[in-house]
Coordinates of C-alpha atoms in Angstrom, one line a residue:
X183 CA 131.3 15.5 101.4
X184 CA 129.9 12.4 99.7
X185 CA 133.3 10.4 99.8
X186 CA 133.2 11.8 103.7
X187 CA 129.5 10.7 105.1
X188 CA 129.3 8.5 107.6
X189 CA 127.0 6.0 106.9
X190 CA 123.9 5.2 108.5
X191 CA 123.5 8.8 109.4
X192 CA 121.6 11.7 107.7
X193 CA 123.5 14.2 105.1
X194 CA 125.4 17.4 106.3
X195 CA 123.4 20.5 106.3
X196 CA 124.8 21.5 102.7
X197 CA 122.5 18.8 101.3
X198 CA 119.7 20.7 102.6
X199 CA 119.9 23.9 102.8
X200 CA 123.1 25.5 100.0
X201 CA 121.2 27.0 97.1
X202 CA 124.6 25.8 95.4
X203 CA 123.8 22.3 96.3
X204 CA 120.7 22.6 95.2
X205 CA 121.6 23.2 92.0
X206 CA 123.7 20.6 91.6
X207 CA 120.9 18.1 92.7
X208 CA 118.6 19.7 89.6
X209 CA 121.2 19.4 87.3
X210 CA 122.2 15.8 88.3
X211 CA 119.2 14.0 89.0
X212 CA 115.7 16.4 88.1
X213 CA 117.1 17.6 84.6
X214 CA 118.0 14.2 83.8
X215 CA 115.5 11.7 85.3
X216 CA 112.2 10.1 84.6
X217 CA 110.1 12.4 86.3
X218 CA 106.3 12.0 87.4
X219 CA 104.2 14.7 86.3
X220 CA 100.4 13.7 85.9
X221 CA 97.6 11.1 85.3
X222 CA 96.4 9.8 81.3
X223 CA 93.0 10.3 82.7
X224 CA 94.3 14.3 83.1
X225 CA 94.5 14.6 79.0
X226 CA 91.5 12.1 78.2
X227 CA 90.6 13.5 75.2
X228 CA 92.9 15.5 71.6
X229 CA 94.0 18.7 73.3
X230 CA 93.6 18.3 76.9
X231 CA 96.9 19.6 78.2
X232 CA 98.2 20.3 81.9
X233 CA 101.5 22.5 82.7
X234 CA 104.3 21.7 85.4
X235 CA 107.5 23.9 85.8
X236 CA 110.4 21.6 86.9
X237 CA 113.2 24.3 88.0
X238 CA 113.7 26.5 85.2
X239 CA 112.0 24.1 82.9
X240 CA 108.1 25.2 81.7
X241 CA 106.7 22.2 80.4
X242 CA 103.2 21.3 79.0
X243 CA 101.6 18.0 78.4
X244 CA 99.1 17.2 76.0
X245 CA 97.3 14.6 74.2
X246 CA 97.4 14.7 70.2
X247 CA 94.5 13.9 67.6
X248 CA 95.9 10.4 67.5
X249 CA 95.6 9.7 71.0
X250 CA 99.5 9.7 71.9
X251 CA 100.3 11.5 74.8
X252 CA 103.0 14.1 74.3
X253 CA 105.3 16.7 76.0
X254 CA 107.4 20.1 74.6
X255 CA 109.2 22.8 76.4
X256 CA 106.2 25.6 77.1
X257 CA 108.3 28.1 75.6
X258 CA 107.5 29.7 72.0
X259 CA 109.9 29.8 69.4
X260 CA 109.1 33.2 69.3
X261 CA 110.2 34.9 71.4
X262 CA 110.0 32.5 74.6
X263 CA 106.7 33.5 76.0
X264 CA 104.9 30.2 77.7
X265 CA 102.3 29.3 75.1
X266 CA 100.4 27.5 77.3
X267 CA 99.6 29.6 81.1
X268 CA 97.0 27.6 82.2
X269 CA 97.4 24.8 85.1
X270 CA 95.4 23.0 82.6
X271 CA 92.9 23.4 79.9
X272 CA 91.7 22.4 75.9
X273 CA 92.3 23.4 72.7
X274 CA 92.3 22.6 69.2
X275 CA 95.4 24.4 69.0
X276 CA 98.3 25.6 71.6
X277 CA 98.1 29.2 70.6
X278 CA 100.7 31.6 72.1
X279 CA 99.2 34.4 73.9
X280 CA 101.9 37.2 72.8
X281 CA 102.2 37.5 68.9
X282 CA 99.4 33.8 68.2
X283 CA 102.4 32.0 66.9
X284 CA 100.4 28.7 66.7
X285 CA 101.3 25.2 67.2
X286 CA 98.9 21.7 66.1
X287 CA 98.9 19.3 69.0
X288 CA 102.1 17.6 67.7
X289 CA 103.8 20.6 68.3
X290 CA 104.7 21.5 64.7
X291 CA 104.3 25.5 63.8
X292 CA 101.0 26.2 61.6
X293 CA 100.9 30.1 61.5
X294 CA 103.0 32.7 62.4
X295 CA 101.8 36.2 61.3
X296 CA 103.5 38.9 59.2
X297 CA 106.9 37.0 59.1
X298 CA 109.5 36.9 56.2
X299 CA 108.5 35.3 53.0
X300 CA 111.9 33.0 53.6
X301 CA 110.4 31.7 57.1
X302 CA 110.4 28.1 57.5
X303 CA 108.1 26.7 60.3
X304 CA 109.2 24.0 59.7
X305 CA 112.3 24.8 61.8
X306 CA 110.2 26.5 64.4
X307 CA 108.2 23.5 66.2
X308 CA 107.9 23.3 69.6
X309 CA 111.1 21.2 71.5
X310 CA 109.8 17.9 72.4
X311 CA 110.5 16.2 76.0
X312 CA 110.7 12.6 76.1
X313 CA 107.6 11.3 77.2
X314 CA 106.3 8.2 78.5
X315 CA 103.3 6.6 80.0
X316 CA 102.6 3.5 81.9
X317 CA 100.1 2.2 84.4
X318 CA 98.3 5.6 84.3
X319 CA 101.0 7.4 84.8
X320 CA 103.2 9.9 82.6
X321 CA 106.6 10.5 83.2
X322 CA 108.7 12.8 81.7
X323 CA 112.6 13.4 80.9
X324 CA 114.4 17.1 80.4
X325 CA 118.0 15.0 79.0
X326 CA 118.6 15.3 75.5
X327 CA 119.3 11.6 75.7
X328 CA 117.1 10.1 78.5
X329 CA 117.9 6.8 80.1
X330 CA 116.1 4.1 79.2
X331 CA 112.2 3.6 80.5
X332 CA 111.7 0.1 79.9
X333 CA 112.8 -1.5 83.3
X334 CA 111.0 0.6 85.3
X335 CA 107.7 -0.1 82.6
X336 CA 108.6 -3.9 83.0
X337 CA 108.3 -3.9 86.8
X338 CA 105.7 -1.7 87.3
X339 CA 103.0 -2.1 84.5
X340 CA 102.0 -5.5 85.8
X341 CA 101.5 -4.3 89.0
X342 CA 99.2 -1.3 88.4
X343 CA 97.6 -3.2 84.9
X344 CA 94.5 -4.4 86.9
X345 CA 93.7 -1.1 88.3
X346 CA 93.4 0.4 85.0
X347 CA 94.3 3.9 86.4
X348 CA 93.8 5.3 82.5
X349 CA 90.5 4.8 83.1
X350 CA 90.2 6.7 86.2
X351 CA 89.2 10.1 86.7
X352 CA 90.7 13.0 89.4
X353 CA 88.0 13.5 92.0
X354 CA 90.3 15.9 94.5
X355 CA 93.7 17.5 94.3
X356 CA 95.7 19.8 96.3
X357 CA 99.2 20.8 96.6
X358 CA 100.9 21.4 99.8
X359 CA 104.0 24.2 99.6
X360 CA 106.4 22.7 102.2
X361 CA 109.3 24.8 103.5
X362 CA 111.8 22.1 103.8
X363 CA 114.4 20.6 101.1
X364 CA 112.9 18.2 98.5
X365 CA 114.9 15.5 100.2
X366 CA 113.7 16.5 103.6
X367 CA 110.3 15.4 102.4
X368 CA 111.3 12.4 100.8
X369 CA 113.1 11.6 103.9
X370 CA 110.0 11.9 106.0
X371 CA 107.9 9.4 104.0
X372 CA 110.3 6.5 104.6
X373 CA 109.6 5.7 107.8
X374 CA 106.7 5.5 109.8
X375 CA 108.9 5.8 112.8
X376 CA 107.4 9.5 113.5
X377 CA 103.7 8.1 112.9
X378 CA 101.9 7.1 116.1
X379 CA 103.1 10.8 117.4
X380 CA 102.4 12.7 114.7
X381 CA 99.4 10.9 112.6
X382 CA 96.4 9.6 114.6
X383 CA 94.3 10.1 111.3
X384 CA 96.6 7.6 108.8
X385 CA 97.3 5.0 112.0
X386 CA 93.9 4.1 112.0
X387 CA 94.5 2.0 108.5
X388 CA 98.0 2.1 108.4
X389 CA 100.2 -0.2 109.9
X390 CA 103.6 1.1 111.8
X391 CA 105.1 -2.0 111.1
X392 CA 109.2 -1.1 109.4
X393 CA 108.1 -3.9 106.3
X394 CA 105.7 -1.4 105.1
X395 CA 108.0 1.9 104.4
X396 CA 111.4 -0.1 105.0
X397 CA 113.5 -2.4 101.9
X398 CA 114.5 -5.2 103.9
X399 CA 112.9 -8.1 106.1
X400 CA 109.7 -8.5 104.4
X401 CA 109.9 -11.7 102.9
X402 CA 110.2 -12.9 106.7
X403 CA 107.3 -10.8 108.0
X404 CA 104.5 -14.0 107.9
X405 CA 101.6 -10.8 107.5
X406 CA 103.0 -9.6 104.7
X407 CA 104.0 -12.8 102.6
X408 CA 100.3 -14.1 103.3
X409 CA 98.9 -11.0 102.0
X410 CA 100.9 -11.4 98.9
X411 CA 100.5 -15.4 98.6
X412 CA 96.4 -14.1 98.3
X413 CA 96.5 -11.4 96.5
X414 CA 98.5 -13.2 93.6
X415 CA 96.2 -16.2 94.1
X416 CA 93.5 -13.5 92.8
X417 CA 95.9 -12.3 90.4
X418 CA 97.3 -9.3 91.6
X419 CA 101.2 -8.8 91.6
X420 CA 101.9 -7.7 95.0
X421 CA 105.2 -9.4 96.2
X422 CA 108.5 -6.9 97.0
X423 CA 110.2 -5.7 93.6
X424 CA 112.8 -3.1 93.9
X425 CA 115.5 -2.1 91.1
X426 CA 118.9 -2.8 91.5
X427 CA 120.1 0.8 92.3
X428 CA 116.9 1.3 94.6
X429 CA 115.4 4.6 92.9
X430 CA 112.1 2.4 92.7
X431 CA 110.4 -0.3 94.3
X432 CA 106.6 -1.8 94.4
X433 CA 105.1 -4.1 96.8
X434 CA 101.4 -4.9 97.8
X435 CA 100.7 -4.4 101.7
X436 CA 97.7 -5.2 104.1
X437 CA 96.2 -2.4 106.0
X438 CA 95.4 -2.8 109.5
X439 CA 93.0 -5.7 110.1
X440 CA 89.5 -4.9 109.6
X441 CA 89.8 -2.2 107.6
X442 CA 90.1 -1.4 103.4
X443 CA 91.0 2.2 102.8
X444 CA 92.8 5.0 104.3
X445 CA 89.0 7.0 105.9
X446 CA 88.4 7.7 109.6
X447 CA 85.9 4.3 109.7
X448 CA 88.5 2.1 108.2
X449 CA 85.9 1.3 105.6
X450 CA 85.5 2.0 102.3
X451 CA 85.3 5.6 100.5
X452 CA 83.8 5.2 97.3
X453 CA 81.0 2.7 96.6
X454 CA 82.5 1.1 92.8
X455 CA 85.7 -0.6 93.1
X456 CA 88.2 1.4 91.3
X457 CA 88.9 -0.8 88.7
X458 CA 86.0 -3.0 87.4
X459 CA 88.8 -5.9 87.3
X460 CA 89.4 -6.0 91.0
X461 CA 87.2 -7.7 92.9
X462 CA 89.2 -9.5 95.5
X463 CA 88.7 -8.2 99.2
X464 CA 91.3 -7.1 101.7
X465 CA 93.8 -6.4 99.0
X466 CA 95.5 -3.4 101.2
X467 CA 97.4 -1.0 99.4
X468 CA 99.8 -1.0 96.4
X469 CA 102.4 0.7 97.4
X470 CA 105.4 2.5 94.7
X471 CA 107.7 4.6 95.2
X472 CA 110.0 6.3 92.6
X473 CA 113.0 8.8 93.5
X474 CA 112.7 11.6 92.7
X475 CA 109.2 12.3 92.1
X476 CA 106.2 10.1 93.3
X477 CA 105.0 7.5 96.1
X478 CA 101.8 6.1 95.7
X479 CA 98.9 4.1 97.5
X480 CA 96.6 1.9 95.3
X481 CA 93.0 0.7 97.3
X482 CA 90.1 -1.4 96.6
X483 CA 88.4 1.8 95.8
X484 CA 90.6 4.7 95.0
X485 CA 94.2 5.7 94.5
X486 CA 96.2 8.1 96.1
X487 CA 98.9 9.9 94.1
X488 CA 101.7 12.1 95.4
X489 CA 104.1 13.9 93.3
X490 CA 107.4 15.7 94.9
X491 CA 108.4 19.1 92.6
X492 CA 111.3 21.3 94.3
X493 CA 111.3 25.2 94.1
X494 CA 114.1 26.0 96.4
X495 CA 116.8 24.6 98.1
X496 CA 114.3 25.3 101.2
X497 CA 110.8 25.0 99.5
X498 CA 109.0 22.0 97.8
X499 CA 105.6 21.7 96.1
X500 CA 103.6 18.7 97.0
X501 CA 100.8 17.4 94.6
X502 CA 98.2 15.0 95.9
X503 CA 95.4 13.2 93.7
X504 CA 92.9 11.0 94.9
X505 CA 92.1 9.0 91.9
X506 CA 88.4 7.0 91.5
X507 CA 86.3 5.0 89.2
X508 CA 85.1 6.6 86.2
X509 CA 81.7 6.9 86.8
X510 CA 81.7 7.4 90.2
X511 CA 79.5 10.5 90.9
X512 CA 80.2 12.8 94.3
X513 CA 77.7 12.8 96.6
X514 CA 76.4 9.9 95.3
X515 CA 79.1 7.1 95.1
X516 CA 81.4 9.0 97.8
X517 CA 81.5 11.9 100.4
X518 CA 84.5 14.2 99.0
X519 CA 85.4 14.9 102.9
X520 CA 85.7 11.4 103.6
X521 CA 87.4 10.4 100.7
X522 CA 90.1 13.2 101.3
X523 CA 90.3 13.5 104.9
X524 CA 93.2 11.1 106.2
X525 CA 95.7 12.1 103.5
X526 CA 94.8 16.0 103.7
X527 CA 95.6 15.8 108.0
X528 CA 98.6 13.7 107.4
X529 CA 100.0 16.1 104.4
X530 CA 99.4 19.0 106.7
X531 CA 100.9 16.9 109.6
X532 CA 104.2 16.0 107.2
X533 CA 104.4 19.5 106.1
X534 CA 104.6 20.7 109.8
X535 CA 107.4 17.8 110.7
X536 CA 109.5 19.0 107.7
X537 CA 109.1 22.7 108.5
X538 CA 110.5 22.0 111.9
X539 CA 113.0 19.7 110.8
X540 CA 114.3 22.3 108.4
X541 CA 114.0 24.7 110.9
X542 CA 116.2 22.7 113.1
X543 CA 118.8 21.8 110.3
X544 CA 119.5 25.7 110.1
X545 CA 121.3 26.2 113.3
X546 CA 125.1 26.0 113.9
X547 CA 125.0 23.1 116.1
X548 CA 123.3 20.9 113.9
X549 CA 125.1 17.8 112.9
X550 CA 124.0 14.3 111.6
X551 CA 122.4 12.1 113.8
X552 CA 122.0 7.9 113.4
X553 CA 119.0 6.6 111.6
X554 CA 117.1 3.8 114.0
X555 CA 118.0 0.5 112.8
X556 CA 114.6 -0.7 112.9
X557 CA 112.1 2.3 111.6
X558 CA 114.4 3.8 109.3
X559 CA 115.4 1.5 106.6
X560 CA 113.6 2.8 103.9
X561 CA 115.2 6.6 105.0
X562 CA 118.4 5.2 105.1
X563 CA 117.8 3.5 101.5
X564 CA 117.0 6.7 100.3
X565 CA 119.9 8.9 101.3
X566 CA 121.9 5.8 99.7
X567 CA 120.2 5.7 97.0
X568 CA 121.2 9.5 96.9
X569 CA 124.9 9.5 98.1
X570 CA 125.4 6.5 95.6
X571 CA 123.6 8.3 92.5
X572 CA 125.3 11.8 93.3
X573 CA 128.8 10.0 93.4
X574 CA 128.2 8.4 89.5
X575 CA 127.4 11.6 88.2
X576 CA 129.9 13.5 90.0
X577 CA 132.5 11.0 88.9
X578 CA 133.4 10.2 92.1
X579 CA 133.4 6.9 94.0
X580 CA 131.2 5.8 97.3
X581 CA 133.0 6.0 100.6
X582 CA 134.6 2.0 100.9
X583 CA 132.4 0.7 103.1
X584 CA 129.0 2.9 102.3
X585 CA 126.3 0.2 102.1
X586 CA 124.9 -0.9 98.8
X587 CA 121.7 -0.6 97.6
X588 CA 119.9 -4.4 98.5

């Protein structure tokens, strides 16, 4: 069905609704990718930990008494119990709730109880995940042998370096249970071709124009290279990057004119910049997206944070953070209504589109439509990204004449 997809057209329903196509896509791509999980600022301090199930995968994250973040299987080597059940929490020590097999922050085994006087805990540590963390951001990998991290740290730590995200903190998060394929969602953020229709809230800061949420033609929109050629001048990275298979890109775009962040006025949320580094007015939004897991939107005086986790071949989990200065103090430096408002309506907005799109997908007569040439670049780049990334790990070869990735 790969080999067979027309191009410049969506996927066949299987993509989006076969529980055994669903598992294929965890297999392929979400038990052997660098995945997004969570913030530094989440595990500030030796044994601050937060949990995330990937598919079958229970996984905690947690910061050890040297400062390096870390990440293991939640599973005891006990029996298998989770050790950790909390969304998050702190310890001194991950202690397992069943028998109090217990594990030091590095994962190694310090005391299991009433075992055989030949028991080596030594052999009983936690598993480790691969774990990474850049600009603020931890990733983690499942594969036994994860692909490499540094490309993706080379493009995107300059980028995100001045708004010292690590020193952030989490004023607000919610997630969003959308009944639609993870790819449905995905599909939905790259393109703003739906937006004037469906988000009245977000198009008050947002531009509709395709350069913002497509992959090509933005070195030739004038507003966008002027926005870059002043934002560098100030010493922000902001010009189009994108990888050479296209599962991430950053760029640096201006909101709509007279306006700094995503709130009803158009003007700022929070009173302290976000970073204490960035000073520069009208510096829009840094925008990243990487597949499978996160998109983002970086402001003058907050961040924005989404991160995609599928459940079912027809159910996805949608996390959104809205990140601010360190010190910034609700109800003093920012209204928590304000701050939250525009992404919450547009989240519940997307959820709604995706619902409906899935719903639609379902019947008999549905068959793949054409993306628009002009909104829907960055949809389009996506399913290629997909179709192309599927095929290598399939072992088979892209339909001559699918387009590649720019």
């Amino acid at each position: 069905m790969i080999r067979t997809r027309k191009p410049g057209h969506a996927l066949q329903q299987p993509f989006y609704i076969d529980p055994e196509f669903f598992k294929v896509d965890m297999e392929l791509i979400w038990y052997r990718d660098w995945l997004f999980v969570g913030h530094d600022c989440e595990v500030k301090k030796p044994g601050n930990y937060f949990t995330v199930q990937v598919g079958a995968y229970p996984v905690v994250v947690v910061r050890d008494r040297e400062g390096r973040i870390r990440a293991f299987h939640n599973t005891c080597r006990h029996r298998g119990s989770r050790v950790c059940t909390s969304a998050k929490g702190g310890s001194a020590r991950l202690v397992c709730p069943y028998h109090q097999w217990t594990y030091d922050l590095d994962g190694k085994l310090l005391f299991a109880r009433q075992v055989a006087d030949d028991f080596d805990p030594a052999a009983h540590s936690l598993k480790p995940v691969a774990c990474e963390s850049v600009g603020g951001y931890i990733f983690i990998c499942l594969a036994s042998e994860p692909a490499d991290f540094a490309p993706f740290r080379q493009v995107m730590a300059p980028y995100f370096a001045p708004h010292r995200l690590t020193e952030a903190k989490i004023a607000h998060e919610e997630t969003t249970i959308e009944k639609g394929n993870w790819k449905l969602v995905w599909e939905n953020n790259r393109e703003c071709y739906h937006c004037a229709a469906n988000h009245p809230e977000l198009c008050k800061t947002y531009s509709e124009a395709p350069t913002m949420t497509g992959v090509s033609g933005t070195d030739s929109d004038p507003e966008m290279v002027e926005h870059w050629t002043r934002c560098e001048a100030a010493g922000l990275p902001s010009r189009f990057n994108i990888d050479a298979a296209g599962q991430y890109r950053a760029t640096r775009a201006p909101l709509l004119p007279g306006t700094e962040s995503y709130t009803m006025t158009g003007k700022r949320a929070v009173r302290p910049n976000l970073s204490d580094q960035v000073n520069t007015d009208r510096i829009g939004s840094l925008m990243l997206f990487h597949y499978p897991t996160t998109w983002n939107h970086v402001m003058i005086d907050h961040a924005v944070t989404f991160r995609v986790i599928p459940i079912s071949a027809e159910e996805t989990a949608l996390t959104t953070k809205w990140l601010v200065h360190k010190d910034a103090v609700e109800g003093v430096d920012y209204d928590l209504q304000e701050l939250t408002h525009v992404w919450t309506a547009t989240n519940h907005e997307d959820r709604r589109i995706v619902e409906e799109n899935a719903f639609g997908i379902r019947s008999p007569a549905y068959e793949p439509g054409p993306y628009s040439q002009v909104h829907e670049g960055g949809t389009e780049q996506f399913v290629d990204w997909y179709v192309s990334f599927m095929a290598s790990r399939l072992g088979g070869q892209k339909k001559p004449g699918l387009k590649d990735v720019a």
